[in-house]
Short mmCIF file of C-alpha atoms and ligand atoms in Angstrom, two decimals:
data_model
loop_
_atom_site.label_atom_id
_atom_site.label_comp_id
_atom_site.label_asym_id
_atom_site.label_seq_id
_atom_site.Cartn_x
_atom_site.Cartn_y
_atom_site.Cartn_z
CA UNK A 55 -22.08 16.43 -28.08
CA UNK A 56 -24.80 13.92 -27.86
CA UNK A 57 -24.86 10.36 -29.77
CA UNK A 58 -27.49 8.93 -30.87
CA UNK A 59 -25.79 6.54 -33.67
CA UNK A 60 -23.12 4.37 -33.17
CA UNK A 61 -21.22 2.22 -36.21
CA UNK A 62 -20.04 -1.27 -34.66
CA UNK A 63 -17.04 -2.43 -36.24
CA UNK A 64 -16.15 -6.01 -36.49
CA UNK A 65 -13.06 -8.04 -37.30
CA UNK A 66 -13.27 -9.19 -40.74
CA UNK A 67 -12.06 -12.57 -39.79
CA UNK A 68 -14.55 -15.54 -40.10
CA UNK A 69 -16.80 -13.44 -41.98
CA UNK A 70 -15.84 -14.52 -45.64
CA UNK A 71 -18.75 -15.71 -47.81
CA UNK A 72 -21.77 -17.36 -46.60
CA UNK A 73 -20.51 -17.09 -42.78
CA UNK A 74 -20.37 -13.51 -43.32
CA UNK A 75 -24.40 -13.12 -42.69
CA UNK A 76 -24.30 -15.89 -40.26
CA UNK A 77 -21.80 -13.96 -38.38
CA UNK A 78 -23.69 -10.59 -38.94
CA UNK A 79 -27.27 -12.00 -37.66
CA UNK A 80 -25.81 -13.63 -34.95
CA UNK A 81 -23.41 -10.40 -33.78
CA UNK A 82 -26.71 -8.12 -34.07
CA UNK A 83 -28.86 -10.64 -31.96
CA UNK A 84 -26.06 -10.02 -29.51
CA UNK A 85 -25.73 -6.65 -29.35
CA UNK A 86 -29.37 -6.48 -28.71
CA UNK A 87 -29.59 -8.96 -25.88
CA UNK A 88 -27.05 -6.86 -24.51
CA UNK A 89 -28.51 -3.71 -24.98
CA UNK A 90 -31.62 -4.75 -23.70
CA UNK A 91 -32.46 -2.69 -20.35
CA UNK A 92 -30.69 0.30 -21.01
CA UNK A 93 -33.14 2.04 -23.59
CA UNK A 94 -34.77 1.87 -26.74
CA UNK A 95 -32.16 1.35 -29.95
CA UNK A 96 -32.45 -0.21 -33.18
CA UNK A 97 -29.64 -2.06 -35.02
CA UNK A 98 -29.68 -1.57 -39.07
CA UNK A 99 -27.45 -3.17 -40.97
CA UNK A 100 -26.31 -1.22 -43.99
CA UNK A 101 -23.55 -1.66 -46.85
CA UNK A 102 -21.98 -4.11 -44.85
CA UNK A 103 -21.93 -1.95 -41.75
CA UNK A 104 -24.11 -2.79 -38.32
CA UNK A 105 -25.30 1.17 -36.79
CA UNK A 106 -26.85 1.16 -33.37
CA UNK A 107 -29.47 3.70 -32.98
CA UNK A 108 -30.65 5.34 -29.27
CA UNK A 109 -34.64 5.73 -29.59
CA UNK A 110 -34.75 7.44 -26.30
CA UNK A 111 -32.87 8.44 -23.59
CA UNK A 112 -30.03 6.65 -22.60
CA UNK A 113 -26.77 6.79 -20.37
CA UNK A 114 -23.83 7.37 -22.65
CA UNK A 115 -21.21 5.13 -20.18
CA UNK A 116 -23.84 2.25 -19.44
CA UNK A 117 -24.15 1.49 -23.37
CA UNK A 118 -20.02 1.69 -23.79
CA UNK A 119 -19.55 -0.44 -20.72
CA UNK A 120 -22.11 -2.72 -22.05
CA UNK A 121 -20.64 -2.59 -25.59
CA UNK A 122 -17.69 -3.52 -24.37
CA UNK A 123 -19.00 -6.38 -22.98
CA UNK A 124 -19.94 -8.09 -26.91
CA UNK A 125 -17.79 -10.50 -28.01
CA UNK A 126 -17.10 -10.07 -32.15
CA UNK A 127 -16.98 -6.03 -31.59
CA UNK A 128 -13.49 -4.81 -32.38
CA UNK A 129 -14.32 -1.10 -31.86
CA UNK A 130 -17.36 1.06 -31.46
CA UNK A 131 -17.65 4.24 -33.46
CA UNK A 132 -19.86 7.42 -31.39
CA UNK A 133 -21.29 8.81 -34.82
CA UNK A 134 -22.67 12.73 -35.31
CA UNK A 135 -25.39 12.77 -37.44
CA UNK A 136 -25.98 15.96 -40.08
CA UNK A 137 -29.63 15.30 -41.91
CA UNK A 138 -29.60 18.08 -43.91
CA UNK A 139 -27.79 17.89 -46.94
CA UNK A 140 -25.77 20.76 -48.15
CA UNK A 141 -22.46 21.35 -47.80
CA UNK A 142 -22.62 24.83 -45.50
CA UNK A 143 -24.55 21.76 -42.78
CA UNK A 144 -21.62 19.57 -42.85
CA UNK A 145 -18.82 21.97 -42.31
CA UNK A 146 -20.51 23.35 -39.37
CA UNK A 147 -21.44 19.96 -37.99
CA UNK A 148 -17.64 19.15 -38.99
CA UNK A 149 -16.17 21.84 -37.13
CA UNK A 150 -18.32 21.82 -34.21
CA UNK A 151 -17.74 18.19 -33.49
CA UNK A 152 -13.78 18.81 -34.39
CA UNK A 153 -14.01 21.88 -31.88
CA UNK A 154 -15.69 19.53 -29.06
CA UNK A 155 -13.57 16.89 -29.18
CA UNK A 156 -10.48 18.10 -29.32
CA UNK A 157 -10.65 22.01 -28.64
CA UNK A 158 -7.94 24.21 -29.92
CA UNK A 159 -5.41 21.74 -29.08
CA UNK A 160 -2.96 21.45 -31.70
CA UNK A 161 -3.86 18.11 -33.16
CA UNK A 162 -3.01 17.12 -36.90
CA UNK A 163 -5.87 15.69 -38.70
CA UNK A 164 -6.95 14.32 -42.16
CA UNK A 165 -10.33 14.00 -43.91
CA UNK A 166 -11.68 11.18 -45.36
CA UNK A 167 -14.61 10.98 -46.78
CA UNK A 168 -16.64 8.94 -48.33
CA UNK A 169 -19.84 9.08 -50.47
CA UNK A 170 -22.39 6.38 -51.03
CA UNK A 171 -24.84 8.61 -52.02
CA UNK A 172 -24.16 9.84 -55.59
CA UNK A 173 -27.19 12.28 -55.44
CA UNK A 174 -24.45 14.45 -53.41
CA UNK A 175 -23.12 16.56 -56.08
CA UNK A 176 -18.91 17.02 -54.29
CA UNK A 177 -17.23 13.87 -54.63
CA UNK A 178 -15.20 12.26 -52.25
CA UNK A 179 -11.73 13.93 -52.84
CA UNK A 180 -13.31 17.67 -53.40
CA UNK A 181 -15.36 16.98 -49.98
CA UNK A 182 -11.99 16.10 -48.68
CA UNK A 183 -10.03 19.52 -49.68
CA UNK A 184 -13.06 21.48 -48.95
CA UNK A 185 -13.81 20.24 -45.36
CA UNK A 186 -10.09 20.10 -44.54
CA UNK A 187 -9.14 23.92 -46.03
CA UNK A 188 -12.63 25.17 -43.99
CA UNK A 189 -11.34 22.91 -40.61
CA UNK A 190 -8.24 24.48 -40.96
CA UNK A 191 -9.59 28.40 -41.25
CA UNK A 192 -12.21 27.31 -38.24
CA UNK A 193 -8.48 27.02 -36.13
CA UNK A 194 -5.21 27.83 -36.70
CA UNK A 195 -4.12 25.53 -34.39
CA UNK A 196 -4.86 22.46 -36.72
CA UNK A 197 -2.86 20.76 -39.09
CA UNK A 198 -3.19 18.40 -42.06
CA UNK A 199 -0.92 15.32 -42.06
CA UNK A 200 -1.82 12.99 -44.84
CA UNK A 201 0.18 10.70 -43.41
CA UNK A 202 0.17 10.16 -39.79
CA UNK A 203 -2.61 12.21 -38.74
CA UNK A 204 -3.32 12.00 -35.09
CA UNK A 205 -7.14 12.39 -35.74
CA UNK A 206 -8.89 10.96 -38.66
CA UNK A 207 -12.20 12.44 -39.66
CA UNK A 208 -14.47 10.37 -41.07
CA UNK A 209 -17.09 11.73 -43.35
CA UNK A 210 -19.91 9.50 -44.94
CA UNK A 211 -22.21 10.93 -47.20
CA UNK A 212 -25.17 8.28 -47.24
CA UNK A 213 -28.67 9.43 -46.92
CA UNK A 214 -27.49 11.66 -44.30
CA UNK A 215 -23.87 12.76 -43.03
CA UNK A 216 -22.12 10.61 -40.48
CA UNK A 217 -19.43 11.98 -39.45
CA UNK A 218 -16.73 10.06 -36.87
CA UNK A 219 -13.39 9.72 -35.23
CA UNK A 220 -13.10 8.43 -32.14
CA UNK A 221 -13.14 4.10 -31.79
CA UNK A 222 -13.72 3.03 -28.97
CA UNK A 223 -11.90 -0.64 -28.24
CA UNK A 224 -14.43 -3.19 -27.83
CA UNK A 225 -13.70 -6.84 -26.82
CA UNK A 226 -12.73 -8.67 -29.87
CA UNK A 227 -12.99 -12.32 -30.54
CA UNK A 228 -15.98 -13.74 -32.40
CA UNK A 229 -20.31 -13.31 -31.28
CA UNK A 230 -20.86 -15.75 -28.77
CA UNK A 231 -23.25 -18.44 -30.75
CA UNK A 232 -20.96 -18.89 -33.85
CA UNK A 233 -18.82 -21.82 -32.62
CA UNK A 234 -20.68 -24.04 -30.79
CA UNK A 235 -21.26 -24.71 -27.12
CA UNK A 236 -18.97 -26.30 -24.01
CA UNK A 237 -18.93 -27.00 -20.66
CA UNK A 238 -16.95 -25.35 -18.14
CA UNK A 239 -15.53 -27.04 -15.38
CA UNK A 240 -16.31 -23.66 -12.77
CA UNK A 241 -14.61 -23.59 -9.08
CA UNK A 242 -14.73 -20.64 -6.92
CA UNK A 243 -11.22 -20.11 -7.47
CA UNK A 244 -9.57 -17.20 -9.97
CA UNK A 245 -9.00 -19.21 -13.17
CA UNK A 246 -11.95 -21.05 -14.26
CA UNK A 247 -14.09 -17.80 -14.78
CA UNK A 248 -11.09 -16.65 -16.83
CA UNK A 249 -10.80 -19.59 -18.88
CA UNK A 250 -14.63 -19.57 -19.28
CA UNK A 251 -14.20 -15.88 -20.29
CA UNK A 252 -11.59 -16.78 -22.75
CA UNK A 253 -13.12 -19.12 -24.52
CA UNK A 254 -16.72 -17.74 -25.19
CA UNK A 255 -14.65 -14.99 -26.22
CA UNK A 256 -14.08 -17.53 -29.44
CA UNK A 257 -17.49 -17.49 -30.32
CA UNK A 258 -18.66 -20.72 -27.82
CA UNK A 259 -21.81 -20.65 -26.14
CA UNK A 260 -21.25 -21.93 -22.24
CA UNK A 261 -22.40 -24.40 -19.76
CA UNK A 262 -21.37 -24.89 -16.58
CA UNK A 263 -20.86 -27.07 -13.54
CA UNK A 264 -19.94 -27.11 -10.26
CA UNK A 265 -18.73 -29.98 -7.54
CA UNK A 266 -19.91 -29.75 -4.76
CA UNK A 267 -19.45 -31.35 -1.50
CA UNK A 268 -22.11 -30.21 1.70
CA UNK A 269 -21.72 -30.15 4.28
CA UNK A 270 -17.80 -29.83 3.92
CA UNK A 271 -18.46 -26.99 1.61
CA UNK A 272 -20.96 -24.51 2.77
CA UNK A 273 -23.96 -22.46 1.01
CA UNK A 274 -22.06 -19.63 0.71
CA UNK A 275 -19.46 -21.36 -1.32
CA UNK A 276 -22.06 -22.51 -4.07
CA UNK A 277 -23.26 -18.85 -3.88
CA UNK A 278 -19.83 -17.50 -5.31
CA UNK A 279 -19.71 -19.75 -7.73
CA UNK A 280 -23.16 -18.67 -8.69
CA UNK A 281 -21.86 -15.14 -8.31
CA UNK A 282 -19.04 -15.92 -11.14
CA UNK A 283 -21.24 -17.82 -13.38
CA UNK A 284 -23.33 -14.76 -13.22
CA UNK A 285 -20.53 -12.16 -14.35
CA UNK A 286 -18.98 -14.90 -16.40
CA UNK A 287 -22.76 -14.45 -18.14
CA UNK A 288 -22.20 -10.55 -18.87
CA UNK A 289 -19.86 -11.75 -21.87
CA UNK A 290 -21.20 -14.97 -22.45
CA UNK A 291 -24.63 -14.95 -22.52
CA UNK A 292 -27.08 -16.55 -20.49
CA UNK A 293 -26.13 -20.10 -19.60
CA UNK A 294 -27.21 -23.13 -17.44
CA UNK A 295 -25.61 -23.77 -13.80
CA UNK A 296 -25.10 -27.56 -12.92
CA UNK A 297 -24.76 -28.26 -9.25
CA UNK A 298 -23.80 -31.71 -8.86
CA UNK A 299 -23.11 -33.56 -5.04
CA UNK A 300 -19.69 -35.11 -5.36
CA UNK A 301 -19.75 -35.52 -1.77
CA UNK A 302 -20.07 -39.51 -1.37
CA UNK A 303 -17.85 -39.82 -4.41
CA UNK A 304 -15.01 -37.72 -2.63
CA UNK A 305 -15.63 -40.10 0.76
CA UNK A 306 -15.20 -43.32 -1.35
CA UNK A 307 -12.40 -42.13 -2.91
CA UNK A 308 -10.96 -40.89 0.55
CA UNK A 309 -11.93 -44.18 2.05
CA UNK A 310 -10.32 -46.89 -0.55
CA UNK A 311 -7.63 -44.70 -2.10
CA UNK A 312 -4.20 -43.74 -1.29
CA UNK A 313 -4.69 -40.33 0.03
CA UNK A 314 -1.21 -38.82 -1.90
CA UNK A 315 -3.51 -39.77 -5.14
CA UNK A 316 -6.96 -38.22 -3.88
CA UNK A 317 -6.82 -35.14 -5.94
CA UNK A 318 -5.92 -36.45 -9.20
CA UNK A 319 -8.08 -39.40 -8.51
CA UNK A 320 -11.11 -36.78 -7.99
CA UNK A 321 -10.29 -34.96 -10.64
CA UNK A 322 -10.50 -37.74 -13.17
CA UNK A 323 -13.82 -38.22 -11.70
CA UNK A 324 -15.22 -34.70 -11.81
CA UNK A 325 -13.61 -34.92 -15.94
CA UNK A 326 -15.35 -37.94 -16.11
CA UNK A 327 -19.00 -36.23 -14.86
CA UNK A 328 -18.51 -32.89 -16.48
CA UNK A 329 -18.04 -35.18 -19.46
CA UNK A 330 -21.55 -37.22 -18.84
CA UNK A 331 -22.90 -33.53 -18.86
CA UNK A 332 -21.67 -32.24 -22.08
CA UNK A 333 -22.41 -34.92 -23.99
CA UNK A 334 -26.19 -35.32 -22.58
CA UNK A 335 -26.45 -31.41 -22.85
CA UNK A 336 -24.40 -30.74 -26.91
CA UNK A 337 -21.74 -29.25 -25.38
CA UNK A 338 -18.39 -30.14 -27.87
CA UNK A 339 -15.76 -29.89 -25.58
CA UNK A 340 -14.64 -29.09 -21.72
CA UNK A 341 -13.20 -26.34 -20.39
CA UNK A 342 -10.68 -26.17 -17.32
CA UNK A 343 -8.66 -23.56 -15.68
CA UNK A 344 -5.87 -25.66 -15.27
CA UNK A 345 -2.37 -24.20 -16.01
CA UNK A 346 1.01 -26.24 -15.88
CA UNK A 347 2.80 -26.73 -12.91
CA UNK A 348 0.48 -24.31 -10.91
CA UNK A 349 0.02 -26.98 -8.14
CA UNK A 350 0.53 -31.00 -8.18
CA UNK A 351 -2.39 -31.65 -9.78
CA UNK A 352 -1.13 -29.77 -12.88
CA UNK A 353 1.93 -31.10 -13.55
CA UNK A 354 2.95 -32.51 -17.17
CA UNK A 355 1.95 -36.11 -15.23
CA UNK A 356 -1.40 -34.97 -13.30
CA UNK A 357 -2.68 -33.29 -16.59
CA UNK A 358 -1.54 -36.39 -18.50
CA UNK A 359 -3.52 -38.92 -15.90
CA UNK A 360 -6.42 -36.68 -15.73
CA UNK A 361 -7.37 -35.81 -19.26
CA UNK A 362 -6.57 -39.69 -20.05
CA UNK A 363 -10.31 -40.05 -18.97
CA UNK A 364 -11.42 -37.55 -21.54
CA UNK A 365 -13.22 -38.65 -24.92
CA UNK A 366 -13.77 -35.26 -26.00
CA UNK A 367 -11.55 -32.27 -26.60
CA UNK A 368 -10.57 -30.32 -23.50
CA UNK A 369 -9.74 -26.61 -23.55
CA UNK A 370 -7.63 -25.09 -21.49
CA UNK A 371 -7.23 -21.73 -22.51
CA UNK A 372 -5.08 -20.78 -18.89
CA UNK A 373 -2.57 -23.33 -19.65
CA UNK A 374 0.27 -21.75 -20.85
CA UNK A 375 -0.07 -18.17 -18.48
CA UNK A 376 1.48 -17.05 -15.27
CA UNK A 377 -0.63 -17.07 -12.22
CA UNK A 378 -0.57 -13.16 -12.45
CA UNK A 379 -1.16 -13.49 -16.27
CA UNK A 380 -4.61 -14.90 -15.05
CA UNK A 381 -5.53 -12.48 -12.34
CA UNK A 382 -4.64 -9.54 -15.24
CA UNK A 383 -7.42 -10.91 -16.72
CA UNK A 384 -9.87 -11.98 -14.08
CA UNK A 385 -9.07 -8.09 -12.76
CA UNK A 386 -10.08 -6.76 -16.21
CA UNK A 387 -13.42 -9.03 -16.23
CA UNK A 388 -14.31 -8.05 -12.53
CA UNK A 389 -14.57 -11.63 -11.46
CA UNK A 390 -11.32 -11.25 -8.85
CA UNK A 391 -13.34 -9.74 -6.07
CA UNK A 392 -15.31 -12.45 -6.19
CA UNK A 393 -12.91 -14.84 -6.79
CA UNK A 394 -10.43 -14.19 -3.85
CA UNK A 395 -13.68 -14.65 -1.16
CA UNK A 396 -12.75 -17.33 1.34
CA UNK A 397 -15.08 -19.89 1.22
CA UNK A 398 -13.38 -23.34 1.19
CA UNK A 399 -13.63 -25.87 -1.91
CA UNK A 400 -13.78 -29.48 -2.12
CA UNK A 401 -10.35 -29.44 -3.23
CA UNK A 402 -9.15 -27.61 -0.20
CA UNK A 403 -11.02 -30.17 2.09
CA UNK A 404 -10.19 -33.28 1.23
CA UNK A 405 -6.16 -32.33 0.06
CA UNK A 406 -3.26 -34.73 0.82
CA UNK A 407 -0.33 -33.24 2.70
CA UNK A 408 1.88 -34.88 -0.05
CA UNK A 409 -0.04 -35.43 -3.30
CA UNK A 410 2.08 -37.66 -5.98
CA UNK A 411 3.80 -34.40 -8.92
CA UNK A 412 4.29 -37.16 -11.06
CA UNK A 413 1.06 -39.93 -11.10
CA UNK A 414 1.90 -42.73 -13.37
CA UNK A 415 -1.64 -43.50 -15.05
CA UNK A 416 -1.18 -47.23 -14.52
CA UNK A 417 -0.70 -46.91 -10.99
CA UNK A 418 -3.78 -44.13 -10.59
CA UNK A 419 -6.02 -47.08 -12.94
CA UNK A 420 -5.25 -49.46 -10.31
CA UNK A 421 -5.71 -47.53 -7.46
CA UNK A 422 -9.44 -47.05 -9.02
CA UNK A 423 -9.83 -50.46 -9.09
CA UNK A 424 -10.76 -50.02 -5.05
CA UNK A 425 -13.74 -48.34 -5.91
CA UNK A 426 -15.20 -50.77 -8.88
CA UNK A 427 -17.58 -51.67 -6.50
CA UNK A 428 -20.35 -48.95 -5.84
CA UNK A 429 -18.77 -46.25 -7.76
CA UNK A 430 -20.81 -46.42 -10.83
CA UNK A 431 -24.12 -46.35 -8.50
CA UNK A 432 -22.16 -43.12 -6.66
CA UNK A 433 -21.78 -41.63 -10.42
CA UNK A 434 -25.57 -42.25 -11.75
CA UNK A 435 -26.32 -40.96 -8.39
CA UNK A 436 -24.45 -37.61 -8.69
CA UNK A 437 -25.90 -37.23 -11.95
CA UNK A 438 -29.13 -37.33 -10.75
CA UNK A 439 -28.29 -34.79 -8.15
CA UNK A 440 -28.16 -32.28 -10.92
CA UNK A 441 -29.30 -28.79 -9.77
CA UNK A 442 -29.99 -26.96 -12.63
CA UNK A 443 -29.30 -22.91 -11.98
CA UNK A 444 -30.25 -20.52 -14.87
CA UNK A 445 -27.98 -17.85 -14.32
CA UNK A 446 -28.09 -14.69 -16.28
CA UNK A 447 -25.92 -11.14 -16.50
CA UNK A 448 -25.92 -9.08 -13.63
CA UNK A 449 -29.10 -6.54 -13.29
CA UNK A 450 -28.25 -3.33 -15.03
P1 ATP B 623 -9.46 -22.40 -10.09
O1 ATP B 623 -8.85 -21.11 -9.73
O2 ATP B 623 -10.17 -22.34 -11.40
O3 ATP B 623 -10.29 -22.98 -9.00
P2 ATP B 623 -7.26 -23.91 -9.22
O4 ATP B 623 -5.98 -23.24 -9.44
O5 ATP B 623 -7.86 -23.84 -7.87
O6 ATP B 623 -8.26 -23.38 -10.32
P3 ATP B 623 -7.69 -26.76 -9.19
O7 ATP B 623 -8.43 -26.65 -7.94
O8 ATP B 623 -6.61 -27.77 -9.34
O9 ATP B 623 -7.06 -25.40 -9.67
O10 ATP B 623 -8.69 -27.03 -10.35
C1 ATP B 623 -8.30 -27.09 -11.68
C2 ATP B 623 -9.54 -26.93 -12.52
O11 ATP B 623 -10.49 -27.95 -12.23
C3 ATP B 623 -10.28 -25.64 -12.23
O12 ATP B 623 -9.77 -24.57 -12.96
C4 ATP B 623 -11.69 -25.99 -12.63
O13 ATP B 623 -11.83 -25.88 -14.04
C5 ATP B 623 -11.79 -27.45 -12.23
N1 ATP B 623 -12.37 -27.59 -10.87
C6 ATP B 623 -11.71 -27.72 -9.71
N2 ATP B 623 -12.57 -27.83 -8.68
C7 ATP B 623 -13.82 -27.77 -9.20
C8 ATP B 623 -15.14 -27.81 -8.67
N3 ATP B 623 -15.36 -27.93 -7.35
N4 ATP B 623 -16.17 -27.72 -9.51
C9 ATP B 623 -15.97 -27.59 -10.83
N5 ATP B 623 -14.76 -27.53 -11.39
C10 ATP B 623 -13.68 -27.62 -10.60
MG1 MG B 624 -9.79 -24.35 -7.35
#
């Protein structure tokens, strides 16, 4: 059977009111950008509903892959059209789909149908009895169950017949561009793309930057990372790429600080940056893939010490999951691969053999106090280092 009409569904939640239309323009503009490159469609929004319509060719498992891919899309509907009117039309359509999809297998079904148009002279419950006594003649191996069918057939009598039963799961969440934007804090490692992932999933636009430190770290490390940001971008949306040189930072801190306290000390200064960043570029918040207890600088104490440096709201959507919670996800969202390539990190580099579990903030403030001098030159230097990467999704 060949679609050509899809009905999105969407989760009613956030869509009360005013929002409602905010919510559908902003859900259509996304299915669009994502549908872009993979044929001609057109969206219509009708009675509350959002169709997609195919214009031209088109490959069937590229648009549900890509479907899949739009946040706000609970389920996606492949929708058999019947233009002609009359009741004889719909049967046939009815029972030929039926027949297609689920052959003489002995599946239990139920009709429900629904008219819209009133120009159709069977209501609603006749169209029901009808369609479900002929279904049931077309094979005796159907059944009716009112109740629990195992197939519900969808019948809506608008301007044409739409008929429907499959759904097939989309992403959830809300249409990226409803809630605002933030900026994730992206490494090359496994849980930053997931907890960039999770939270556009919410509806948040995404920025993005990345520490670097040449020549510790090499090209091809910055490459993976622009490698994630770029699948990260399949869900998300375009976004923006900072590269910023933390190297002479990292050396300072290495030079004047204890080296048990270099991580969290670094981290508080790649918070502080990624901080400068979202506030100069309207992000609302930051976004880590930090997760308790996962190494020393995620204890109760190192989260504690390094969010203390944080005016705005940090998210960290990882924080609460099992390592293998995490690479679930990242598995699911095909940035694993990618994530699990070798390249060394500026956290690997310049690592203690025994960094402090439990960092008492006073003690990490003072130990800053060795770098007063210089550091805020190092910092409005860094800044200015700002490469700027427009990353978008992978080519279809
Ligand atoms: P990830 O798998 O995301 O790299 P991780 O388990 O390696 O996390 P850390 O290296 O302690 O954990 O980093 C914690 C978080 O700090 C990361 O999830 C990321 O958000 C941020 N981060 C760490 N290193 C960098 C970096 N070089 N550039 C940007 N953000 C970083
Ligand atoms: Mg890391």
């Amino acid at each position: 059977m060949e679609y050509r009409t899809f009905l999105i569904k969407y989760a009613e939640i956030g869509t009360k009111g005013k929002n409602r239309h905010v919510f559908e323009d902003v859900l259509c503009s996304q299915i669009k950008r994502h549908v872009e490159g993979l044929g001609q469609f057109a969206i219509r929004r009708d009675f509350g509903r959002i169709f997609l319509e195919a214009e031209g060719n088109y490959d069937y498992e590229d648009l549900m892959a890509e479907l899949q891919k739009v946040f706000g899309i609970v389920g996606i509907c492949p929708i058999v059209v019947e233009e002609r009117m009359e009741y004889e039309a719909i049967r046939d359509k009815a029972v030929a789909y039926m027949k297609e999809c689920y052959g003489e297998r002995g599946i239990t079904f139920k009709v429900n149908a629904r008219r819209t148009n009133k120009a159709f002279p069977m209501q609603s419950m006749e169209l029901n009895a009808e369609i479900g006594h002929d279904l049931l003649e077309a094979c005796p191996e159907w059944k009716v169950d009112v109740r629990h069918p195992e197939v519900l057939l969808n019948i809506e009598i608008r301007n044409q017949a739409y008929l429907y039963s499959a759904t097939v799961k989309g992403a959830g969440g809300l249409p990226v561009g409803t809630n605002g934007k933030a900026m994730l804090l992206l490494s090359g490692g496994i849980d930053s793309p997931v907890a960039g992932y999770m939270i556009s999933k919410r509806g948040v636009e995404l920025e993005a930057v990345y520490f670097n430190a040449p020549p510790y770290t090499s090209e091809r490390a910055k490459q993976k990372v622009v490698d994630l940001a770029r699948i990260v971008s399949g869900y998300a949306g375009r976004l923006r790429l900072h590269v910023i040189n933390f190297t002479d930072i990292q050396l300072a801190i290495y030079e004047k600080c204890p080296h048990e306290e270099l991580t969290i000390i670094m981290r508080r200064y790649m918070m502080r940056i990624a901080e400068k960043l979202a506030v100069e570029n309207g992000c609302q918040a930051l976004i880590t893939g930090e997760s308790i207890g996962q190494v020393a600088s995620q204890t109760m104490q190192s989260l504690y010490c390094t969010n203390a440096v944080c005016g705005i709201p940090v998210f960290r959507p990882c924080i609460g999951m099992d390592k293998q919670e995490i690479v679930d996800i990242s598995e699911q969202i095909k940035t694993y691969e990618t994530s699990i390539l070798p390249y060394e990190d500026c956290c690997t580099i310049f690592v203690a053999k025994h960094p402090v579990t439990k960092p008492i903030l006073e003690i990490i403030e003072r130990s800053e106090e060795k770098l007063s001098e210089g550091i805020d030159e190092l910092v409005k230097r860094a800044l200015e280092t700002d490469e700027i990467i427009e990353i978008s999704p992978c080519a279809q």
